[in-house]
Short mmCIF file of C-alpha atoms and ligand atoms in Angstrom, two decimals:
data_model
loop_
_atom_site.label_atom_id
_atom_site.label_comp_id
_atom_site.label_asym_id
_atom_site.label_seq_id
_atom_site.Cartn_x
_atom_site.Cartn_y
_atom_site.Cartn_z
CA MET O 1 21.07 13.88 9.60
CA LYS O 2 17.74 12.34 8.54
CA LYS O 3 17.31 11.50 4.87
CA ILE O 4 13.60 11.29 4.10
CA PHE O 5 12.09 9.73 0.98
CA SER O 6 8.49 9.07 0.03
CA GLY O 7 6.27 8.75 -3.02
CA ILE O 8 2.68 8.93 -4.21
CA GLN O 9 1.23 7.55 -7.42
CA PRO O 10 -0.14 10.12 -9.87
CA THR O 11 -3.37 8.19 -10.29
CA ASN O 12 -6.99 9.15 -9.74
CA VAL O 13 -7.34 11.81 -7.08
CA ILE O 14 -5.40 12.47 -3.93
CA HIS O 15 -7.74 12.06 -0.98
CA ILE O 16 -7.78 13.04 2.67
CA GLY O 17 -6.40 9.57 3.57
CA ASN O 18 -3.26 10.31 1.53
CA TYR O 19 -3.16 13.79 3.03
CA LEU O 20 -3.48 12.75 6.69
CA GLY O 21 -1.59 9.46 6.37
CA ALA O 22 1.31 10.73 4.30
CA LEU O 23 1.41 14.25 2.85
CA LYS O 24 0.90 16.15 6.11
CA ASN O 25 3.86 14.30 7.60
CA TRP O 26 5.95 15.07 4.54
CA VAL O 27 5.45 18.75 5.19
CA ALA O 28 6.45 18.42 8.85
CA LEU O 29 9.51 16.34 7.98
CA GLN O 30 10.97 18.67 5.36
CA ASP O 31 12.32 20.75 8.27
CA GLU O 32 13.92 17.77 9.99
CA GLY O 33 16.40 16.65 7.38
CA GLU O 34 16.97 16.27 3.66
CA ALA O 35 13.61 15.37 2.13
CA ILE O 36 13.04 13.87 -1.32
CA TYR O 37 9.47 13.44 -2.55
CA CYS O 38 8.66 11.52 -5.70
CA ILE O 39 5.73 11.22 -8.08
CA VAL O 40 5.91 7.52 -8.81
CA ASP O 41 4.65 7.28 -12.38
CA LEU O 42 6.42 3.96 -13.03
CA HIS O 43 4.37 2.47 -10.21
CA ALA O 44 1.21 3.93 -11.76
CA ILE O 45 1.60 1.92 -14.99
CA THR O 46 1.46 -1.40 -13.11
CA VAL O 47 -2.27 -1.09 -13.88
CA PRO O 48 -3.65 0.28 -17.20
CA GLN O 49 -3.50 4.09 -17.59
CA ASP O 50 -4.63 6.52 -20.27
CA PRO O 51 -1.40 8.23 -21.43
CA LYS O 52 -2.91 11.73 -21.75
CA ILE O 53 -4.55 11.57 -18.35
CA LEU O 54 -1.43 10.16 -16.71
CA LYS O 55 0.71 13.04 -18.00
CA GLU O 56 -1.80 15.59 -16.74
CA LYS O 57 -2.02 13.83 -13.34
CA ILE O 58 1.74 13.98 -12.90
CA LEU O 59 1.65 17.77 -12.97
CA GLU O 60 -1.49 17.91 -10.83
CA THR O 61 0.15 15.72 -8.21
CA ALA O 62 3.21 18.00 -8.13
CA ALA O 63 0.91 21.02 -7.74
CA LEU O 64 -0.97 19.32 -4.90
CA PHE O 65 2.25 18.48 -3.05
CA ILE O 66 3.24 22.13 -3.13
CA ALA O 67 -0.29 23.34 -2.35
CA CYS O 68 -0.28 21.12 0.75
CA GLY O 69 2.89 22.76 1.98
CA VAL O 70 5.79 20.84 0.45
CA ASP O 71 8.28 23.62 -0.22
CA PRO O 72 10.50 23.05 -3.27
CA SER O 73 13.18 25.26 -1.74
CA LYS O 74 13.43 22.81 1.19
CA ALA O 75 12.42 19.43 -0.25
CA THR O 76 13.36 17.95 -3.61
CA LEU O 77 10.40 17.07 -5.86
CA PHE O 78 10.82 14.92 -8.93
CA VAL O 79 9.15 12.42 -11.23
CA GLN O 80 10.33 8.82 -10.86
CA SER O 81 10.63 8.04 -14.60
CA SER O 82 12.90 11.07 -15.09
CA ARG O 83 15.67 9.20 -13.25
CA PRO O 84 16.59 5.98 -15.08
CA GLU O 85 18.52 4.76 -12.03
CA HIS O 86 15.23 3.66 -10.43
CA SER O 87 14.49 1.09 -13.14
CA GLU O 88 18.09 -0.04 -13.32
CA LEU O 89 18.49 -0.60 -9.60
CA SER O 90 15.09 -2.25 -9.53
CA TRP O 91 16.32 -4.88 -12.01
CA ILE O 92 19.37 -5.62 -9.91
CA LEU O 93 17.30 -5.88 -6.72
CA ASN O 94 14.92 -8.26 -8.52
CA CYS O 95 17.79 -10.68 -8.71
CA PHE O 96 18.10 -10.58 -4.91
CA THR O 97 14.40 -10.98 -4.14
CA GLY O 98 12.51 -14.26 -3.80
CA MET O 99 9.24 -15.02 -5.59
CA GLY O 100 7.93 -16.32 -2.27
CA GLU O 101 8.63 -13.01 -0.56
CA LEU O 102 6.68 -11.12 -3.21
CA LYS O 103 3.81 -13.61 -3.12
CA ARG O 104 3.33 -12.82 0.56
CA MET O 105 2.69 -9.10 -0.05
CA THR O 106 -0.88 -8.39 1.05
CA GLN O 107 -1.24 -5.41 -1.31
CA PHE O 108 -0.54 -7.68 -4.28
CA LYS O 109 -3.05 -10.22 -3.02
CA ASP O 110 -5.67 -7.46 -2.59
CA LYS O 111 -5.00 -5.72 -5.89
CA SER O 112 -4.88 -8.89 -7.96
CA GLY O 113 -8.21 -9.87 -6.41
CA GLY O 114 -7.23 -13.53 -6.44
CA ASP O 115 -6.81 -13.51 -10.24
CA GLN O 116 -3.03 -13.47 -10.33
CA ASP O 117 -2.77 -14.70 -13.93
CA ASN O 118 -4.53 -11.61 -15.25
CA VAL O 119 -2.51 -8.83 -13.63
CA THR O 120 0.82 -7.53 -14.88
CA ALA O 121 4.22 -8.79 -13.77
CA GLY O 122 4.81 -5.11 -12.88
CA LEU O 123 2.11 -5.23 -10.22
CA PHE O 124 3.75 -8.33 -8.73
CA ASP O 125 7.15 -6.65 -8.81
CA TYR O 126 5.91 -3.30 -7.48
CA PRO O 127 7.60 -3.63 -4.04
CA VAL O 128 11.03 -4.14 -5.63
CA LEU O 129 10.73 -0.88 -7.58
CA MET O 130 9.67 0.78 -4.33
CA ALA O 131 12.75 -0.68 -2.61
CA ALA O 132 14.91 0.76 -5.41
CA ASP O 133 13.29 4.21 -4.94
CA ILE O 134 14.15 4.20 -1.26
CA LEU O 135 17.60 2.58 -1.31
CA LEU O 136 18.93 4.67 -4.19
CA TYR O 137 19.06 7.76 -1.95
CA GLN O 138 20.48 6.05 1.19
CA THR O 139 17.20 6.96 2.89
CA THR O 140 16.96 6.79 6.68
CA HIS O 141 13.21 7.47 7.10
CA VAL O 142 10.13 6.76 4.95
CA PRO O 143 6.86 8.49 5.95
CA VAL O 144 3.91 6.37 4.75
CA GLY O 145 0.45 5.11 5.71
CA GLU O 146 -0.02 1.75 7.41
CA ASP O 147 -0.71 -0.08 4.12
CA GLN O 148 2.92 0.42 3.04
CA LYS O 149 4.52 -1.05 6.17
CA GLN O 150 5.04 -4.47 4.62
CA HIS O 151 6.73 -2.86 1.60
CA ILE O 152 9.19 -1.07 3.87
CA GLU O 153 9.91 -4.37 5.61
CA ILE O 154 10.79 -6.08 2.33
CA THR O 155 12.96 -3.06 1.44
CA ARG O 156 14.85 -3.54 4.71
CA ASP O 157 15.23 -7.27 4.06
CA ILE O 158 16.64 -6.69 0.57
CA ALA O 159 19.04 -4.00 1.85
CA GLN O 160 20.29 -6.20 4.70
CA ARG O 161 20.70 -9.18 2.36
CA ILE O 162 22.90 -7.17 -0.02
CA ASN O 163 24.82 -5.54 2.84
CA SER O 164 25.65 -8.88 4.39
CA LYS O 165 26.68 -10.43 1.06
CA TYR O 166 28.76 -7.53 -0.32
CA GLY O 167 29.52 -5.35 2.70
CA GLU O 168 27.92 -2.00 3.60
CA THR O 169 26.06 -0.86 0.48
CA PHE O 170 22.68 0.53 1.54
CA THR O 171 21.33 2.45 4.52
CA VAL O 172 18.57 0.33 6.10
CA PRO O 173 15.51 2.63 6.27
CA GLU O 174 12.86 2.97 8.99
CA PRO O 175 9.17 3.65 8.32
CA ILE O 176 7.51 6.68 9.93
CA ILE O 177 3.85 5.83 10.47
CA LYS O 178 1.72 8.29 12.41
CA GLN O 179 -0.61 5.88 14.18
CA SER O 180 -3.70 8.09 14.62
CA THR O 181 -4.04 8.77 10.89
CA ALA O 182 -2.14 5.81 9.44
CA ARG O 183 -5.26 4.14 8.11
CA ILE O 184 -8.17 6.41 7.26
CA MET O 185 -11.15 4.26 6.32
CA ALA O 186 -13.67 4.62 3.47
CA LEU O 187 -16.66 6.85 4.28
CA ASP O 188 -19.14 4.32 2.91
CA ASP O 189 -17.56 1.27 4.56
CA PRO O 190 -15.32 1.66 7.61
CA SER O 191 -13.97 -1.87 7.17
CA LYS O 192 -12.12 -0.78 3.99
CA LYS O 193 -9.23 1.64 3.64
CA MET O 194 -10.04 4.96 1.94
CA SER O 195 -8.68 4.34 -1.53
CA LYS O 196 -8.05 6.28 -4.71
CA SER O 197 -9.10 3.41 -6.87
CA SER O 198 -12.53 2.96 -5.25
CA PRO O 199 -15.28 3.10 -7.90
CA ASN O 200 -17.54 4.92 -5.41
CA ALA O 201 -16.54 8.61 -5.25
CA SER O 202 -18.54 9.02 -2.04
CA SER O 203 -16.12 6.72 -0.26
CA PHE O 204 -13.37 9.35 -0.24
CA ILE O 205 -12.95 13.10 -0.05
CA ALA O 206 -10.56 14.32 -2.72
CA LEU O 207 -8.34 17.28 -1.90
CA THR O 208 -9.92 18.99 -4.90
CA ASP O 209 -13.57 18.37 -3.88
CA THR O 210 -15.72 21.50 -3.60
CA PRO O 211 -17.25 22.56 -0.25
CA ASP O 212 -20.66 21.29 -1.40
CA GLN O 213 -19.25 17.91 -2.39
CA ILE O 214 -17.54 17.67 1.00
CA ARG O 215 -20.77 18.50 2.89
CA GLU O 216 -22.70 15.96 0.81
CA LYS O 217 -20.15 13.17 1.30
CA ILE O 218 -19.87 13.70 5.05
CA LYS O 219 -23.67 13.81 5.37
CA LYS O 220 -23.86 10.45 3.57
CA ALA O 221 -20.98 8.86 5.52
CA THR O 222 -21.89 5.60 7.25
CA THR O 223 -22.35 5.79 11.02
CA ASP O 224 -22.55 3.14 13.74
CA SER O 225 -25.58 2.11 15.77
CA GLY O 226 -26.27 4.35 18.75
CA SER O 227 -25.89 8.11 18.72
CA GLU O 228 -22.88 8.81 20.93
CA ILE O 229 -19.92 10.73 19.49
CA LYS O 230 -17.32 8.46 21.06
CA SER O 231 -14.41 6.59 19.53
CA SER O 232 -13.68 2.93 20.23
CA PRO O 233 -10.03 2.06 19.70
CA THR O 234 -11.06 -1.61 20.21
CA GLY O 235 -13.16 -1.53 17.05
CA GLU O 236 -16.86 -1.72 18.05
CA LYS O 237 -17.57 1.72 16.56
CA PRO O 238 -15.42 1.83 13.44
CA ALA O 239 -17.35 4.53 11.56
CA ILE O 240 -17.44 7.20 14.27
CA THR O 241 -13.86 6.38 15.28
CA ASN O 242 -12.79 7.04 11.69
CA LEU O 243 -14.72 10.33 11.51
CA LEU O 244 -13.18 11.44 14.81
CA ARG O 245 -9.69 10.62 13.52
CA ILE O 246 -10.38 12.69 10.42
CA PHE O 247 -11.66 15.56 12.59
CA SER O 248 -8.57 15.36 14.79
CA GLY O 249 -6.19 15.13 11.82
CA MET O 250 -7.77 18.13 10.11
CA THR O 251 -7.84 20.39 13.16
CA GLY O 252 -4.89 19.20 15.23
CA ARG O 253 -7.27 18.77 18.20
CA GLU O 254 -7.10 15.67 20.42
CA ILE O 255 -9.98 13.16 20.08
CA PRO O 256 -11.10 13.36 23.78
CA ASP O 257 -11.39 17.13 23.39
CA ILE O 258 -13.66 16.72 20.33
CA GLU O 259 -15.72 14.04 22.13
CA ARG O 260 -16.28 16.43 25.03
CA GLU O 261 -17.50 19.17 22.69
CA PHE O 262 -20.12 16.83 21.19
CA GLU O 263 -21.26 15.13 24.40
CA GLY O 264 -25.04 14.86 24.35
CA LYS O 265 -25.17 16.15 20.77
CA GLY O 266 -26.18 14.09 17.74
CA TYR O 267 -24.48 12.90 14.59
CA GLY O 268 -26.06 15.72 12.57
CA GLU O 269 -24.33 18.45 14.50
CA PHE O 270 -21.06 16.54 14.61
CA LYS O 271 -21.10 15.90 10.87
CA ASN O 272 -21.79 19.56 10.09
CA ALA O 273 -18.81 20.63 12.19
CA LEU O 274 -16.61 17.94 10.63
CA ALA O 275 -17.50 19.04 7.08
CA GLU O 276 -16.70 22.65 7.96
CA ALA O 277 -13.37 21.65 9.54
CA ILE O 278 -12.38 19.78 6.37
CA ILE O 279 -13.48 22.69 4.15
CA GLU O 280 -11.46 25.13 6.25
CA GLU O 281 -8.30 23.02 6.02
CA LEU O 282 -8.69 22.40 2.27
CA GLU O 283 -9.65 25.91 1.19
CA PRO O 284 -6.12 27.39 1.09
CA ILE O 285 -4.92 24.19 -0.59
CA HIS O 286 -7.53 24.65 -3.38
CA LYS O 287 -6.49 28.23 -3.89
CA LYS O 288 -2.80 27.47 -4.09
CA PHE O 289 -3.47 24.47 -6.36
CA GLU O 290 -5.36 26.62 -8.88
CA GLU O 291 -2.57 29.20 -8.91
CA LEU O 292 0.10 26.55 -9.46
CA MET O 293 -1.82 24.81 -12.25
CA ALA O 294 -2.07 28.13 -14.07
CA ASP O 295 1.71 28.08 -14.60
CA LYS O 296 2.62 24.61 -15.83
CA GLU O 297 5.98 25.79 -17.09
CA ALA O 298 7.01 26.66 -13.53
CA LEU O 299 5.92 23.20 -12.34
CA HIS O 300 7.97 21.56 -15.10
CA GLN O 301 10.95 23.55 -14.00
CA ILE O 302 10.62 22.55 -10.34
CA LEU O 303 10.44 18.88 -11.34
CA THR O 304 13.36 19.09 -13.77
CA GLN O 305 15.56 20.89 -11.27
CA GLY O 306 14.63 18.35 -8.59
CA SER O 307 15.62 15.48 -10.83
CA GLN O 308 18.95 17.11 -11.72
CA LYS O 309 19.73 17.88 -8.10
CA ILE O 310 19.47 14.28 -6.93
CA ALA O 311 21.11 12.70 -9.99
CA PRO O 312 24.62 12.50 -8.45
CA LEU O 313 23.39 10.62 -5.39
CA ALA O 314 21.33 8.18 -7.45
CA GLN O 315 24.29 7.56 -9.79
CA GLU O 316 26.70 7.11 -6.91
CA THR O 317 24.57 4.41 -5.27
CA LEU O 318 23.88 2.65 -8.55
CA ASN O 319 27.57 2.61 -9.51
CA LYS O 320 28.50 1.28 -6.09
CA VAL O 321 26.00 -1.57 -6.41
CA LYS O 322 27.08 -2.44 -9.97
CA GLU O 323 30.70 -2.55 -8.87
CA LYS O 324 29.93 -4.80 -5.89
CA VAL O 325 27.82 -7.20 -7.94
CA GLY O 326 30.48 -7.37 -10.67
CA LEU O 327 28.57 -5.70 -13.49
CA GLY O 328 30.13 -3.72 -16.36
CA ILE O 329 33.64 -3.69 -17.73
P1 LIG L 401 -4.86 2.86 -3.94
O1 LIG L 401 -5.75 2.67 -2.75
O2 LIG L 401 -5.57 3.05 -5.21
O3 LIG L 401 -3.77 1.86 -3.98
P2 LIG L 401 -3.79 4.89 -2.37
O4 LIG L 401 -5.00 5.65 -1.99
O5 LIG L 401 -3.25 3.89 -1.40
O6 LIG L 401 -4.09 4.19 -3.73
P3 LIG L 401 -1.11 5.75 -2.92
O7 LIG L 401 -0.59 6.66 -3.95
O8 LIG L 401 -0.89 4.30 -3.14
O9 LIG L 401 -2.67 5.92 -2.77
O10 LIG L 401 -0.59 6.15 -1.48
C1 LIG L 401 0.10 7.32 -1.18
C2 LIG L 401 0.38 7.40 0.30
O11 LIG L 401 -0.84 7.57 1.03
C3 LIG L 401 1.05 6.17 0.90
O12 LIG L 401 1.99 6.57 1.86
C4 LIG L 401 -0.09 5.45 1.57
O13 LIG L 401 0.37 4.64 2.65
C5 LIG L 401 -0.93 6.61 2.07
N1 LIG L 401 -2.34 6.21 2.19
C6 LIG L 401 -3.11 5.71 1.20
N2 LIG L 401 -4.35 5.47 1.63
C7 LIG L 401 -4.38 5.83 2.93
C8 LIG L 401 -5.39 5.82 3.94
N3 LIG L 401 -6.61 5.39 3.68
N4 LIG L 401 -5.07 6.25 5.17
C9 LIG L 401 -3.82 6.71 5.46
N5 LIG L 401 -2.81 6.75 4.55
C10 LIG L 401 -3.08 6.31 3.30
N1 LIG L 402 3.89 2.22 -2.93
C1 LIG L 402 3.56 3.51 -2.46
C2 LIG L 402 4.15 4.60 -3.29
C3 LIG L 402 5.62 4.54 -3.31
C4 LIG L 402 6.48 4.87 -2.23
C5 LIG L 402 7.81 4.66 -2.72
C6 LIG L 402 6.28 5.29 -0.93
C7 LIG L 402 6.40 4.18 -4.35
N2 LIG L 402 7.72 4.26 -4.01
C8 LIG L 402 8.91 4.87 -1.90
C9 LIG L 402 7.41 5.50 -0.12
C10 LIG L 402 8.69 5.28 -0.61
C11 LIG L 402 2.07 3.62 -2.49
O1 LIG L 402 1.48 3.54 -3.43
N3 LIG L 402 1.35 3.82 -1.54
#
């Protein structure tokens, strides 16, 4: 039986890159095995956060998961910091991880912007906490976007290292990366990944954007030279390729089918149809999100129950590791 684990940080806004690259797959996978989905607030504090906003975002993120189709009666939802086993296992795994391995992580290099002395040790150590999240639940599959592939590889390396030193301790997990939507690019610059932390709000479409905001952002989205609505998997037309991938992800239609529909038509017509397709997919999500946010008590309860449900598994793995390493009395 598949054991699925994934997480999203409760920071900024969840955008259509997160939705197509990760969340949509989470929903599909909850019917294929035991799924555990986590709001990774400990990861969020690796960069400065306003405490009041962070708390509010944790609930909003839970509401968005459910609004997007994660069903709390099928999948377990919980907040990372509510289970102390994550931090504890993370410390132990730190002692089995090399500085050199962490220095090679491209996300750390990107996020520290070359100024490694002025970011937190938490940001450097971020992949080890992520490894703890995954390994604690003996996860078999981790649905993520392309940017997290290297973090799953280091998780596998750490698990294999401990397994070969102490005998079978952890399940070695596999990533699930849906290639067509694994890396949705920024609307203002198709050479950059669509990112929550971008200072330019026009670079992403948030799941909570209004229809007018969506129309405006798609209208402004960068396009390539020429006027053909045709993708180029080899990279000469990165902007239109990205817009076609978004169109396909939102509607479930194949890219060649969309290209045929817009043959001989211009960007204007294509962009109008794309904006409407996004609005149509997001409308029920907005509605559900508003309903869920109106009953915060119910959201608290879902998250508390989720955390209690998975406690025995987290404790079992942690105790096993402590025993093998020789910790405790
Ligand atoms: P930031 O860019 O600020 O680091 P983020 O947008 O990557 O944040 P996360 O919470 O780090 O957001 O990612 C949540 C999930 O969404 C991860 O599985 C990640 O791989 C996926 N994801 C993030 N951005 C994209 C994207 N542009 N395209 C596809 N998947 C993405
Ligand atoms: N690092 C991921 C979020 C994350 C995660 C995880 C994803 C934290 N722990 C465990 C999958 C499994 C991100 O920010 N994109």
